[in-house]
Coordinates of C-alpha atoms in Angstrom, one line a residue:
Chain A
X1 CA 0.0 0.0 0.0
X2 CA 1.3 3.4 -0.8
X3 CA 0.3 6.7 0.8
X4 CA 0.9 10.2 -0.4
X5 CA 2.1 13.0 1.8
X6 CA -1.4 14.4 2.5
X7 CA -2.5 10.9 3.6
X8 CA 0.4 10.6 5.9
X9 CA -0.4 13.8 7.7
X10 CA -4.1 13.0 7.7
X11 CA -3.7 9.5 9.0
X12 CA -1.0 9.8 11.6
X13 CA -0.8 13.4 12.7
X14 CA -4.3 14.8 12.4
X15 CA -4.7 14.8 16.2
X16 CA -1.9 17.4 16.3
X17 CA -3.1 19.7 13.6
X18 CA -6.1 21.3 15.3
X19 CA -6.0 22.7 18.8
X20 CA -4.8 26.3 19.2
X21 CA -6.9 29.4 18.7
X22 CA -3.8 31.3 17.5
X23 CA -3.6 29.2 14.4
X24 CA -5.6 30.9 11.6
X25 CA -4.7 28.1 9.1
X26 CA -2.6 25.0 9.7
X27 CA -1.7 22.3 7.3
X28 CA -3.5 22.5 3.9
X29 CA -2.4 25.8 2.3
X30 CA 0.9 27.0 1.0
X31 CA 1.8 28.3 4.4
X32 CA 0.5 28.0 7.9
X33 CA -1.0 31.3 9.2
X34 CA -0.2 32.1 12.8
X35 CA -1.3 34.9 15.1
X36 CA 1.5 36.0 17.4
X37 CA 0.5 37.5 20.7
X38 CA 0.9 41.3 20.6
X39 CA 4.1 42.5 22.2
X40 CA 5.6 39.1 22.6
X41 CA 8.9 37.8 21.2
X42 CA 9.0 34.8 19.0
X43 CA 11.6 32.1 19.9
X44 CA 12.5 29.8 16.9
X45 CA 14.8 26.8 16.8
X46 CA 15.6 24.1 14.2
X47 CA 17.2 20.7 14.8
X48 CA 17.9 17.8 12.5
X49 CA 18.3 14.2 13.6
X50 CA 19.9 11.9 11.0
X51 CA 19.7 8.1 11.1
X52 CA 23.1 6.5 11.8
X53 CA 24.4 9.8 13.2
X54 CA 22.0 10.9 15.9
X55 CA 20.1 7.6 16.3
X56 CA 20.3 4.0 15.1
X57 CA 18.0 3.1 12.3
X58 CA 16.4 0.3 14.4
X59 CA 15.6 2.7 17.4
X60 CA 12.1 2.4 18.8
X61 CA 10.2 4.8 16.6
X62 CA 8.1 6.0 19.6
X63 CA 11.2 7.1 21.4
X64 CA 12.5 8.7 18.3
X65 CA 9.2 10.7 17.9
X66 CA 9.5 11.8 21.5
X67 CA 13.2 12.6 21.4
X68 CA 13.2 14.6 18.2
X69 CA 10.6 16.9 19.7
X70 CA 12.2 16.9 23.2
X71 CA 15.5 18.2 21.6
X72 CA 13.6 21.2 20.1
X73 CA 11.5 21.8 23.2
X74 CA 14.7 21.9 25.2
X75 CA 15.8 24.9 23.1
X76 CA 12.6 26.8 23.9
X77 CA 13.0 25.8 27.6
X78 CA 16.5 27.4 27.6
X79 CA 15.0 30.7 26.5
X80 CA 12.1 30.5 29.0
X81 CA 9.7 30.4 26.1
X82 CA 6.2 28.9 26.1
X83 CA 5.9 26.3 23.3
X84 CA 3.3 27.1 20.5
X85 CA 3.8 25.7 17.0
X86 CA 6.1 23.1 15.3
X87 CA 6.7 22.0 11.7
X88 CA 7.9 18.5 10.9
X89 CA 10.0 17.6 7.9
X90 CA 10.1 13.9 7.7
X91 CA 12.3 12.1 5.1
X92 CA 11.5 8.3 5.0
X93 CA 13.0 5.5 2.9
X94 CA 9.6 3.9 2.6
X95 CA 6.1 4.2 4.0
X96 CA 6.1 1.8 6.9
X97 CA 2.8 2.1 8.6
X98 CA 3.8 0.4 11.9
X99 CA 6.8 2.8 12.1
X100 CA 4.7 5.9 11.4
X101 CA 2.0 4.8 13.9
X102 CA 4.6 4.5 16.7
X103 CA 6.6 7.6 15.7
X104 CA 3.5 9.8 15.6
X105 CA 2.4 8.4 19.0
X106 CA 5.7 9.3 20.7
X107 CA 5.6 12.7 19.0
X108 CA 2.0 13.4 19.8
X109 CA 2.1 12.4 23.5
X110 CA 4.9 15.0 24.2
X111 CA 3.4 17.7 21.9
X112 CA 0.0 17.4 23.5
X113 CA 1.4 17.7 27.0
X114 CA 3.0 21.0 25.9
X115 CA -0.1 22.3 23.9
X116 CA 2.0 22.4 20.8
X117 CA 0.3 22.4 17.5
X118 CA 1.7 20.8 14.3
X119 CA 1.4 23.6 11.7
X120 CA 3.2 22.2 8.7
X121 CA 6.1 20.4 7.3
X122 CA 7.1 18.2 4.4
X123 CA 7.1 14.4 3.8
X124 CA 9.7 13.3 1.4
X125 CA 11.2 10.0 0.2
X126 CA 15.0 9.5 1.0
X127 CA 17.4 8.4 3.7
X128 CA 15.7 8.6 7.2
X129 CA 16.1 12.0 8.8
X130 CA 13.9 14.4 10.7
X131 CA 14.1 18.2 10.9
X132 CA 11.9 20.2 13.3
X133 CA 11.4 23.9 13.5
X134 CA 9.7 24.9 16.8
X135 CA 8.2 28.2 17.7
X136 CA 7.6 29.6 21.2
X137 CA 6.6 33.0 22.7
X138 CA 8.1 34.9 25.5
X139 CA 7.8 38.4 27.0
X140 CA 10.8 40.5 25.8
X141 CA 11.8 41.4 29.3
X142 CA 11.7 37.8 30.5
X143 CA 13.7 36.0 27.8
X144 CA 16.7 34.0 29.1
X145 CA 19.8 34.6 26.9
X146 CA 23.4 33.4 27.3
X147 CA 25.0 36.8 27.8
X148 CA 23.5 38.1 31.1
X149 CA 25.5 36.2 33.7
X150 CA 27.0 38.5 36.4
X151 CA 30.1 38.2 38.6
X152 CA 29.1 36.4 41.7
X153 CA 26.0 34.6 40.3
X154 CA 25.5 31.0 41.3
X155 CA 25.9 28.4 38.5
X156 CA 23.0 25.8 38.6
X157 CA 22.0 22.7 36.7
X158 CA 18.8 20.8 36.5
X159 CA 18.5 17.0 37.0
X160 CA 21.4 14.6 36.6
X161 CA 23.5 15.2 33.5
X162 CA 25.7 12.6 32.0
X163 CA 23.3 9.7 32.1
X164 CA 22.6 9.7 28.3
X165 CA 26.3 9.7 27.5
X166 CA 26.9 7.0 30.1
X167 CA 24.1 4.8 28.6
X168 CA 25.5 5.2 25.1
X169 CA 29.0 4.3 26.3
X170 CA 27.7 1.2 28.0
X171 CA 25.6 0.2 25.0
X172 CA 28.7 0.5 22.8
X173 CA 30.8 -1.5 25.3
X174 CA 28.1 -4.2 25.7
X175 CA 27.8 -3.3 29.4
X176 CA 24.7 -3.2 31.5
X177 CA 22.5 -0.1 31.1
X178 CA 20.2 0.7 33.9
X179 CA 16.7 1.9 33.3
X180 CA 17.1 5.5 34.4
X181 CA 20.1 6.0 32.1
X182 CA 18.3 4.3 29.2
X183 CA 15.4 6.7 29.8
X184 CA 17.7 9.7 29.8
X185 CA 19.0 8.6 26.4
X186 CA 15.8 7.6 24.7
X187 CA 13.1 9.6 26.5
X188 CA 14.7 12.8 27.6
X189 CA 12.3 15.2 29.3
X190 CA 12.7 18.9 28.2
X191 CA 12.7 21.3 31.2
X192 CA 10.0 23.6 29.8
X193 CA 8.3 24.4 33.1
X194 CA 11.7 25.1 34.8
X195 CA 12.7 27.5 32.0
X196 CA 9.4 29.4 32.3
X197 CA 9.7 29.5 36.1
X198 CA 13.2 31.0 35.8
X199 CA 11.9 34.1 33.9
X200 CA 13.0 37.1 35.9
X201 CA 15.3 35.1 38.1
X202 CA 18.0 33.5 35.9
X203 CA 20.5 36.0 34.3
X204 CA 21.6 33.5 31.7
X205 CA 20.5 30.0 30.6
X206 CA 21.4 27.3 28.1
X207 CA 20.5 23.7 27.5
X208 CA 23.5 21.3 27.8
X209 CA 22.9 19.2 24.7
X210 CA 26.6 19.6 23.8
X211 CA 27.8 18.8 27.3
X212 CA 28.0 20.8 30.5
X213 CA 31.5 22.1 30.0
X214 CA 31.0 23.2 26.4
X215 CA 27.6 24.8 27.0
X216 CA 28.5 26.5 30.3
X217 CA 31.5 27.7 28.3
X218 CA 29.1 29.4 25.9
X219 CA 27.5 31.3 28.9
X220 CA 31.0 32.3 30.0
X221 CA 32.1 33.6 26.6
X222 CA 28.8 35.4 25.9
X223 CA 28.9 37.0 29.4
X224 CA 32.6 37.6 29.4
X225 CA 33.1 35.8 32.7
X226 CA 34.6 32.6 34.2
X227 CA 32.6 29.8 35.8
X228 CA 34.2 27.9 38.7
X229 CA 32.5 24.6 39.2
X230 CA 33.0 22.4 42.3
X231 CA 33.3 18.8 41.1
X232 CA 31.7 17.5 44.3
X233 CA 28.6 19.6 43.8
X234 CA 27.9 18.3 40.3
X235 CA 25.1 15.7 40.5
X236 CA 26.1 12.3 39.3
X237 CA 29.8 12.9 39.3
X238 CA 30.9 10.9 42.3
X239 CA 34.6 9.8 42.3
X240 CA 34.5 7.8 39.1
X241 CA 36.5 9.6 36.4
X242 CA 34.6 7.9 33.6
X243 CA 31.4 9.3 35.1
X244 CA 33.0 12.8 35.5
X245 CA 33.8 12.7 31.8
X246 CA 30.2 11.7 30.9
X247 CA 28.7 14.4 33.1
X248 CA 31.0 17.2 32.0
X249 CA 31.5 16.5 28.4
X250 CA 29.1 13.8 27.4
X251 CA 26.4 15.7 25.5
X252 CA 22.9 14.6 24.5
X253 CA 21.6 15.9 27.9
X254 CA 18.5 18.0 27.8
X255 CA 19.0 19.6 31.2
X256 CA 19.3 23.4 31.7
X257 CA 22.4 25.2 33.0
X258 CA 21.7 28.7 34.3
X259 CA 23.1 31.5 36.4
X260 CA 21.2 33.2 39.1
X261 CA 22.0 36.0 41.6
X262 CA 22.6 34.6 45.1
X263 CA 19.6 36.5 46.5
X264 CA 17.3 34.2 44.6
X265 CA 18.8 31.0 46.0
X266 CA 15.7 30.3 48.1
X267 CA 13.5 30.4 45.1
X268 CA 15.3 27.5 43.5
X269 CA 14.1 25.0 46.0
X270 CA 10.5 26.2 45.4
X271 CA 10.9 25.9 41.7
X272 CA 12.3 22.4 42.0
X273 CA 9.3 21.5 44.2
X274 CA 6.8 23.0 41.8
X275 CA 8.2 21.4 38.7
X276 CA 9.4 18.1 40.1
X277 CA 12.9 18.7 38.6
X278 CA 15.9 18.9 40.9
X279 CA 18.1 22.0 40.8
X280 CA 21.8 21.8 42.0
X281 CA 24.0 24.8 42.7
X282 CA 27.4 23.6 41.2
X283 CA 29.5 26.8 41.3
X284 CA 29.8 30.5 40.8
X285 CA 30.6 33.0 38.1
X286 CA 33.7 35.2 38.5
X287 CA 36.0 37.5 36.6
X288 CA 38.0 35.6 34.0
X289 CA 37.4 33.3 31.1
X290 CA 36.3 29.7 30.5
X291 CA 35.1 26.9 32.8
X292 CA 37.3 25.7 35.7
X293 CA 36.5 22.5 37.6
X294 CA 37.9 22.4 41.1
X295 CA 38.2 19.5 43.6
X296 CA 37.4 19.6 47.3
X297 CA 40.8 21.2 48.1
X298 CA 40.1 24.0 45.6
X299 CA 42.7 22.6 43.1
X300 CA 41.9 23.0 39.4
X301 CA 41.3 19.7 37.7
X302 CA 43.0 19.4 34.3
X303 CA 40.2 19.2 31.7
X304 CA 42.4 19.8 28.6
X305 CA 40.9 18.3 25.5
X306 CA 37.6 17.9 27.2
X307 CA 35.1 19.6 24.8
X308 CA 31.5 19.1 24.1
X309 CA 30.1 17.3 21.1
X310 CA 30.7 19.0 17.8
X311 CA 29.5 17.9 14.3
X312 CA 32.2 17.7 11.7
X313 CA 35.0 18.3 14.2
Chain B
X1 CA 40.5 20.5 6.8
X2 CA 37.5 20.0 9.0
X3 CA 35.0 22.6 10.1
X4 CA 32.5 22.4 12.9
X5 CA 28.9 23.7 12.5
X6 CA 29.7 27.1 14.0
X7 CA 32.5 27.6 11.5
X8 CA 30.3 26.6 8.6
X9 CA 27.7 29.3 9.5
X10 CA 30.4 31.9 10.2
X11 CA 32.4 31.3 7.1
X12 CA 29.7 30.8 4.5
X13 CA 26.5 32.4 5.7
X14 CA 27.6 35.3 7.9
X15 CA 26.5 37.9 5.3
X16 CA 23.0 36.6 5.8
X17 CA 22.8 36.6 9.5
X18 CA 22.8 40.3 10.3
X19 CA 20.5 42.7 8.5
X20 CA 16.9 43.1 9.9
X21 CA 15.9 45.3 12.8
X22 CA 13.2 42.8 13.8
X23 CA 15.7 40.2 14.8
X24 CA 16.6 40.6 18.5
X25 CA 19.0 37.6 18.4
X26 CA 19.9 35.5 15.4
X27 CA 22.3 32.5 15.2
X28 CA 24.3 31.9 18.4
X29 CA 21.7 31.2 21.2
X30 CA 19.4 28.2 21.7
X31 CA 16.7 30.0 19.7
X32 CA 16.5 33.0 17.4
X33 CA 14.5 35.8 18.9
X34 CA 12.2 37.6 16.5
X35 CA 9.9 40.6 16.9
X36 CA 6.7 40.2 14.9
X37 CA 5.0 43.3 13.7
X38 CA 1.9 44.1 15.9
X39 CA -1.3 43.0 14.3
X40 CA 0.3 41.1 11.5
X41 CA -0.2 37.4 10.7
X42 CA 2.8 35.1 10.4
X43 CA 3.0 32.9 7.3
X44 CA 5.3 29.8 7.8
X45 CA 6.3 27.1 5.3
X46 CA 8.7 24.2 5.3
X47 CA 10.2 22.3 2.4
X48 CA 12.7 19.6 2.1
X49 CA 14.8 18.8 -1.0
X50 CA 16.6 15.4 -1.0
X51 CA 19.5 14.5 -3.3
X52 CA 18.5 11.9 -5.9
X53 CA 14.9 12.7 -5.4
X54 CA 14.4 16.5 -5.9
X55 CA 17.8 17.2 -7.5
X56 CA 20.8 15.3 -8.8
X57 CA 23.8 15.1 -6.5
X58 CA 26.0 16.7 -9.2
X59 CA 23.7 19.7 -9.7
X60 CA 25.4 23.1 -9.7
X61 CA 25.5 23.9 -6.0
X62 CA 24.8 27.6 -6.7
X63 CA 21.5 26.8 -8.5
X64 CA 20.6 24.4 -5.7
X65 CA 21.2 27.2 -3.1
X66 CA 19.0 29.4 -5.2
X67 CA 16.3 26.8 -5.9
X68 CA 15.8 25.5 -2.4
X69 CA 15.1 29.1 -1.2
X70 CA 13.0 29.9 -4.3
X71 CA 10.7 26.9 -3.5
X72 CA 10.0 28.3 0.0
X73 CA 9.7 32.0 -1.2
X74 CA 7.1 30.8 -3.7
X75 CA 5.0 29.5 -0.8
X76 CA 5.1 33.0 0.8
X77 CA 4.3 34.6 -2.6
X78 CA 1.2 32.4 -2.8
X79 CA -0.1 33.9 0.5
X80 CA 0.8 37.5 -0.5
X81 CA 3.3 37.6 2.4
X82 CA 6.4 39.7 2.8
X83 CA 9.5 37.5 3.3
X84 CA 11.3 38.1 6.7
X85 CA 13.3 35.2 8.2
X86 CA 14.5 31.7 7.2
X87 CA 16.1 28.8 8.9
X88 CA 18.4 26.3 7.0
X89 CA 18.9 22.7 8.0
X90 CA 21.7 21.4 5.9
X91 CA 22.7 17.7 6.0
X92 CA 26.0 17.2 4.2
X93 CA 27.9 13.9 3.4
X94 CA 31.2 15.8 3.9
X95 CA 32.5 19.4 4.3
X96 CA 33.3 20.4 0.7
X97 CA 34.4 24.0 0.8
X98 CA 34.0 24.6 -2.9
X99 CA 30.4 23.2 -2.7
X100 CA 29.6 25.3 0.4
X101 CA 31.0 28.4 -1.2
X102 CA 28.8 28.1 -4.3
X103 CA 25.7 26.9 -2.5
X104 CA 25.8 29.8 0.0
X105 CA 26.4 32.3 -2.9
X106 CA 23.3 31.0 -4.7
X107 CA 21.3 31.1 -1.5
X108 CA 22.5 34.6 -0.4
X109 CA 22.0 36.3 -3.7
X110 CA 18.2 35.4 -3.7
X111 CA 17.9 36.0 0.1
X112 CA 19.4 39.4 -0.1
X113 CA 17.2 40.5 -3.0
X114 CA 14.2 39.7 -0.7
X115 CA 15.7 41.2 2.5
X116 CA 15.4 37.8 4.1
X117 CA 17.6 37.1 7.2
X118 CA 19.0 33.6 8.1
X119 CA 18.0 33.2 11.7
X120 CA 19.1 29.7 12.5
X121 CA 19.3 26.1 11.4
X122 CA 21.4 23.0 11.9
X123 CA 24.4 21.5 10.1
X124 CA 24.6 17.8 10.3
X125 CA 26.5 15.0 8.7
X126 CA 24.6 12.5 6.5
X127 CA 23.1 12.0 3.1
X128 CA 22.7 15.4 1.3
X129 CA 19.4 17.1 2.0
X130 CA 18.1 20.6 2.7
X131 CA 15.1 21.7 4.8
X132 CA 14.1 25.3 5.0
X133 CA 11.5 26.9 7.1
X134 CA 10.6 30.4 5.9
X135 CA 8.6 33.1 7.7
X136 CA 6.8 36.0 6.2
X137 CA 4.3 38.6 7.5
X138 CA 1.0 39.8 6.0
X139 CA -2.0 41.8 7.1
X140 CA -4.8 39.5 8.2
X141 CA -7.3 41.1 5.8
X142 CA -4.9 40.8 2.8
X143 CA -3.8 37.2 3.1
X144 CA -4.3 35.1 -0.1
X145 CA -5.8 31.7 0.8
X146 CA -7.1 28.9 -1.4
X147 CA -10.7 29.0 -0.3
X148 CA -12.0 32.4 -1.4
X149 CA -12.6 31.9 -5.1
X150 CA -16.1 33.1 -6.3
X151 CA -18.4 31.9 -9.1
X152 CA -17.5 34.0 -12.2
X153 CA -14.0 34.9 -11.0
X154 CA -11.3 34.9 -13.7
X155 CA -8.6 32.2 -13.4
X156 CA -5.1 33.5 -14.0
X157 CA -1.5 32.2 -14.1
X158 CA 1.8 34.0 -14.0
X159 CA 4.7 33.4 -16.5
X160 CA 4.9 30.3 -18.7
X161 CA 4.3 27.1 -16.7
X162 CA 5.6 23.7 -17.9
X163 CA 9.1 24.8 -18.9
X164 CA 10.8 23.1 -15.9
X165 CA 8.9 19.8 -16.6
X166 CA 9.8 20.0 -20.3
X167 CA 13.4 20.6 -19.5
X168 CA 13.5 17.6 -17.2
X169 CA 11.9 15.4 -19.8
X170 CA 14.4 16.5 -22.4
X171 CA 17.3 15.9 -20.1
X172 CA 16.1 12.4 -19.4
X173 CA 15.5 11.8 -23.1
X174 CA 18.9 13.2 -24.0
X175 CA 17.1 15.9 -26.1
X176 CA 18.1 19.5 -26.5
X177 CA 17.2 21.8 -23.6
X178 CA 16.9 25.5 -24.5
X179 CA 18.3 28.1 -22.1
X180 CA 15.0 29.5 -21.0
X181 CA 13.7 26.0 -20.0
X182 CA 17.0 25.2 -18.2
X183 CA 16.6 28.5 -16.3
X184 CA 13.0 27.6 -15.3
X185 CA 14.3 24.2 -13.9
X186 CA 17.4 25.4 -12.2
X187 CA 16.9 29.1 -11.3
X188 CA 13.1 29.5 -10.8
X189 CA 12.1 33.0 -9.8
X190 CA 9.5 33.1 -7.0
X191 CA 6.7 35.5 -7.7
X192 CA 6.9 37.4 -4.4
X193 CA 6.2 40.9 -5.8
X194 CA 3.2 39.6 -7.8
X195 CA 1.8 37.9 -4.7
X196 CA 2.1 41.1 -2.7
X197 CA 0.5 43.2 -5.5
X198 CA -2.4 40.8 -5.6
X199 CA -3.4 41.6 -1.9
X200 CA -7.0 42.8 -1.9
X201 CA -7.5 41.8 -5.5
X202 CA -7.1 38.0 -5.8
X203 CA -9.8 35.9 -4.0
X204 CA -7.7 32.8 -4.0
X205 CA -4.0 32.0 -4.8
X206 CA -1.7 29.0 -4.9
X207 CA 1.7 28.2 -6.3
X208 CA 1.7 25.5 -8.9
X209 CA 4.7 23.5 -7.7
X210 CA 2.6 20.3 -8.1
X211 CA 1.4 21.2 -11.6
X212 CA -1.4 23.6 -12.8
X213 CA -4.2 21.0 -12.9
X214 CA -3.5 19.6 -9.4
X215 CA -3.0 23.0 -7.7
X216 CA -5.9 24.7 -9.4
X217 CA -7.8 21.7 -8.3
X218 CA -6.9 22.6 -4.7
X219 CA -8.4 26.1 -5.2
X220 CA -11.6 24.4 -6.6
X221 CA -12.0 22.0 -3.7
X222 CA -11.2 24.6 -1.0
X223 CA -13.6 27.0 -2.7
X224 CA -16.2 24.4 -3.6
X225 CA -16.3 25.5 -7.2
X226 CA -15.2 24.3 -10.7
X227 CA -12.6 25.9 -12.9
X228 CA -13.0 25.9 -16.7
X229 CA -9.7 26.5 -18.4
X230 CA -9.4 27.3 -22.1
X231 CA -6.5 25.3 -23.5
X232 CA -5.7 28.0 -26.1
X233 CA -5.4 30.6 -23.3
X234 CA -2.8 28.7 -21.3
X235 CA 0.6 30.2 -22.1
X236 CA 3.1 27.7 -23.6
X237 CA 0.5 25.1 -24.5
X238 CA 0.3 25.5 -28.3
X239 CA -0.9 22.4 -30.2
X240 CA 1.8 20.0 -28.9
X241 CA 0.2 17.4 -26.6
X242 CA 3.5 16.7 -24.9
X243 CA 3.8 20.4 -24.1
X244 CA 0.1 20.4 -22.9
X245 CA 1.0 17.6 -20.5
X246 CA 4.0 19.4 -19.1
X247 CA 2.1 22.7 -18.7
X248 CA -0.9 21.2 -17.0
X249 CA 0.6 18.4 -14.9
X250 CA 4.4 18.8 -14.9
X251 CA 5.1 20.3 -11.5
X252 CA 8.3 22.0 -10.3
X253 CA 6.8 25.3 -11.6
X254 CA 7.0 28.3 -9.2
X255 CA 4.3 30.4 -10.9
X256 CA 1.2 31.6 -9.2
X257 CA -2.3 30.5 -10.1
X258 CA -5.0 32.8 -8.7
X259 CA -8.6 33.9 -9.1
X260 CA -9.8 37.5 -9.4
X261 CA -13.2 39.2 -9.9
X262 CA -13.6 40.4 -13.5
X263 CA -13.9 44.0 -12.3
X264 CA -10.2 43.9 -11.4
X265 CA -9.1 42.7 -14.9
X266 CA -7.6 46.0 -15.9
X267 CA -5.4 46.0 -12.8
X268 CA -3.7 42.8 -13.9
X269 CA -1.9 44.4 -16.8
X270 CA -0.6 47.1 -14.5
X271 CA 0.7 44.5 -12.0
X272 CA 2.4 42.6 -14.8
X273 CA 4.0 45.9 -16.0
X274 CA 5.1 46.8 -12.4
X275 CA 6.5 43.4 -11.6
X276 CA 7.9 42.4 -15.0
X277 CA 6.0 39.1 -14.8
X278 CA 3.3 38.3 -17.3
X279 CA -0.2 37.4 -16.2
X280 CA -2.5 35.3 -18.4
X281 CA -6.3 34.9 -17.9
X282 CA -6.8 31.2 -18.7
X283 CA -10.4 30.5 -17.6
X284 CA -13.2 31.2 -15.2
X285 CA -14.6 29.7 -12.0
X286 CA -18.2 28.4 -12.0
X287 CA -20.5 26.1 -10.0
X288 CA -19.3 22.5 -9.9
X289 CA -16.2 20.6 -9.0
X290 CA -12.8 20.0 -10.3
X291 CA -10.8 21.4 -13.3
X292 CA -12.1 21.2 -16.9
X293 CA -9.9 21.9 -19.8
X294 CA -11.8 22.9 -23.0
X295 CA -10.7 23.3 -26.6
X296 CA -11.6 26.1 -29.0
X297 CA -14.9 24.4 -29.8
X298 CA -15.7 24.4 -26.1
X299 CA -15.3 20.6 -25.9
X300 CA -13.9 19.1 -22.7
X301 CA -10.5 17.5 -23.2
X302 CA -10.1 14.2 -21.5
X303 CA -7.5 14.6 -18.7
X304 CA -8.2 11.3 -16.9
X305 CA -5.1 10.2 -15.0
X306 CA -3.5 13.6 -15.3
X307 CA -2.6 14.5 -11.8
X308 CA 0.1 16.6 -10.3
X309 CA 3.3 15.3 -8.7
X310 CA 2.8 13.5 -5.4
X311 CA 5.4 11.9 -3.2
X312 CA 5.0 8.3 -2.3
X313 CA 2.2 7.9 -4.8

């Protein structure tokens, strides 16, 4: 049986194409027509996942549907933006109805939880890859950028980074992968509620999809400051150097790293309570450049050649 | 030499990343931050081009850069929207600097002509494909949809459709391809100025990328009317049946098909003059369903099995 691209949208994604009042026209014309809220800023992000590069071709299609959207939602979370609309460009080697059914379920479950509407896209034939462009909205004064960190701000991170990287290492080694690590790899949960709760509190924010070191490094360079991180304060690090490596440089984490003035420290526990996502203070911003990791004695740990994940590097 | 994704954007696309005042943050944070104009509607479209499917891998990269953007601009043109912002997801099998140089030149030349800013994207490693998401803005009252055609409206088309399809047929047959047809295939010119000029005049509009028959058929079904098209009025048709087939069903055209009340007929010549793009009246809307092609004697030409291009069909 063959399906054309209209049928694919109709059959598998129709539950996602009609929900929001700010969509004047969704799928079905040359463009979607959207009604932005007056005075708000539009936050837009695009991510591509390619089979064999970002995921294995035999990955559970439900987790793939979830994860490709989670990766994009995480970018909105990092700006403190409210998710609104998403377009999905799906390139498929064949029309596999079982695959499409599962993929769309994984995608829809997460989209519906965030009241996100599918407003367009393209379905093409070719090697499996997925490109999403996601749109969120945020008040101009509340947007979380990378360049606002101040000298003395606390450096914080949500959840337990490094689990996805550790799961991938163990899979590649043929080692045991525990359920929590597997979930972090295949079903990451974007920190949308935390990002929104941090509006007006955080001075800078980023998601750590390229690894904590690399992404905190982006906050440092954009804010023209140094971050000093205490190894023992980083959740999940322990004394295992392999774990330390995964946590600091692993990538494929969808946690947030942010900076916040010390006066707001008490609010962090409340936000963690409200959102059900832990927040750890792992260090402090100061004058200087780059990211320093220090041990309990205050000695700098040599992290030479530890960089985040980069394509084509 | 290897380049990471930041270098690729910096080196090849930097001329496109800073120009518009309504971009609060472009490439370089988790999301682009855009400032929509108060009261305007956002028009958004996504298209993917896959090597081996939509273009040959050895195509001139400059024409590919132009064409992938032209395809998206054509969708904005069909809504009467003013181009604003675009994101580019580029999946490349390798970093080929000559290829990137030419691709980005073709892309930039067209983008700059339309004051379009590159606001984000993703650069990944994998089989060559390109996904663009383009954003335009339009007044709510002026947007050109598919569903507004009225009984008695004139049916019009810009330019000379069918040339791209004819060029492709000739290339596949090893026949001669004239320069104009080659240009229609490789360097299509999106009808942005015509679309904007049609605001308040056209009652329905579509781009005919899937072929005139199929796309005019979408106006008919959305407007719940029939279109009667006079074969002799369709530009480029002549008496050659192979040409007729290319013009009516060929696809890969980026002309506009639109409907307009007869009282505005005189304005069409002015718009054609202003924009430098010809406009032909090819028929009329009436009660009924579907698209009828009639000959000079008013007899219906049998177009059974003539449908536009569909993926996976």
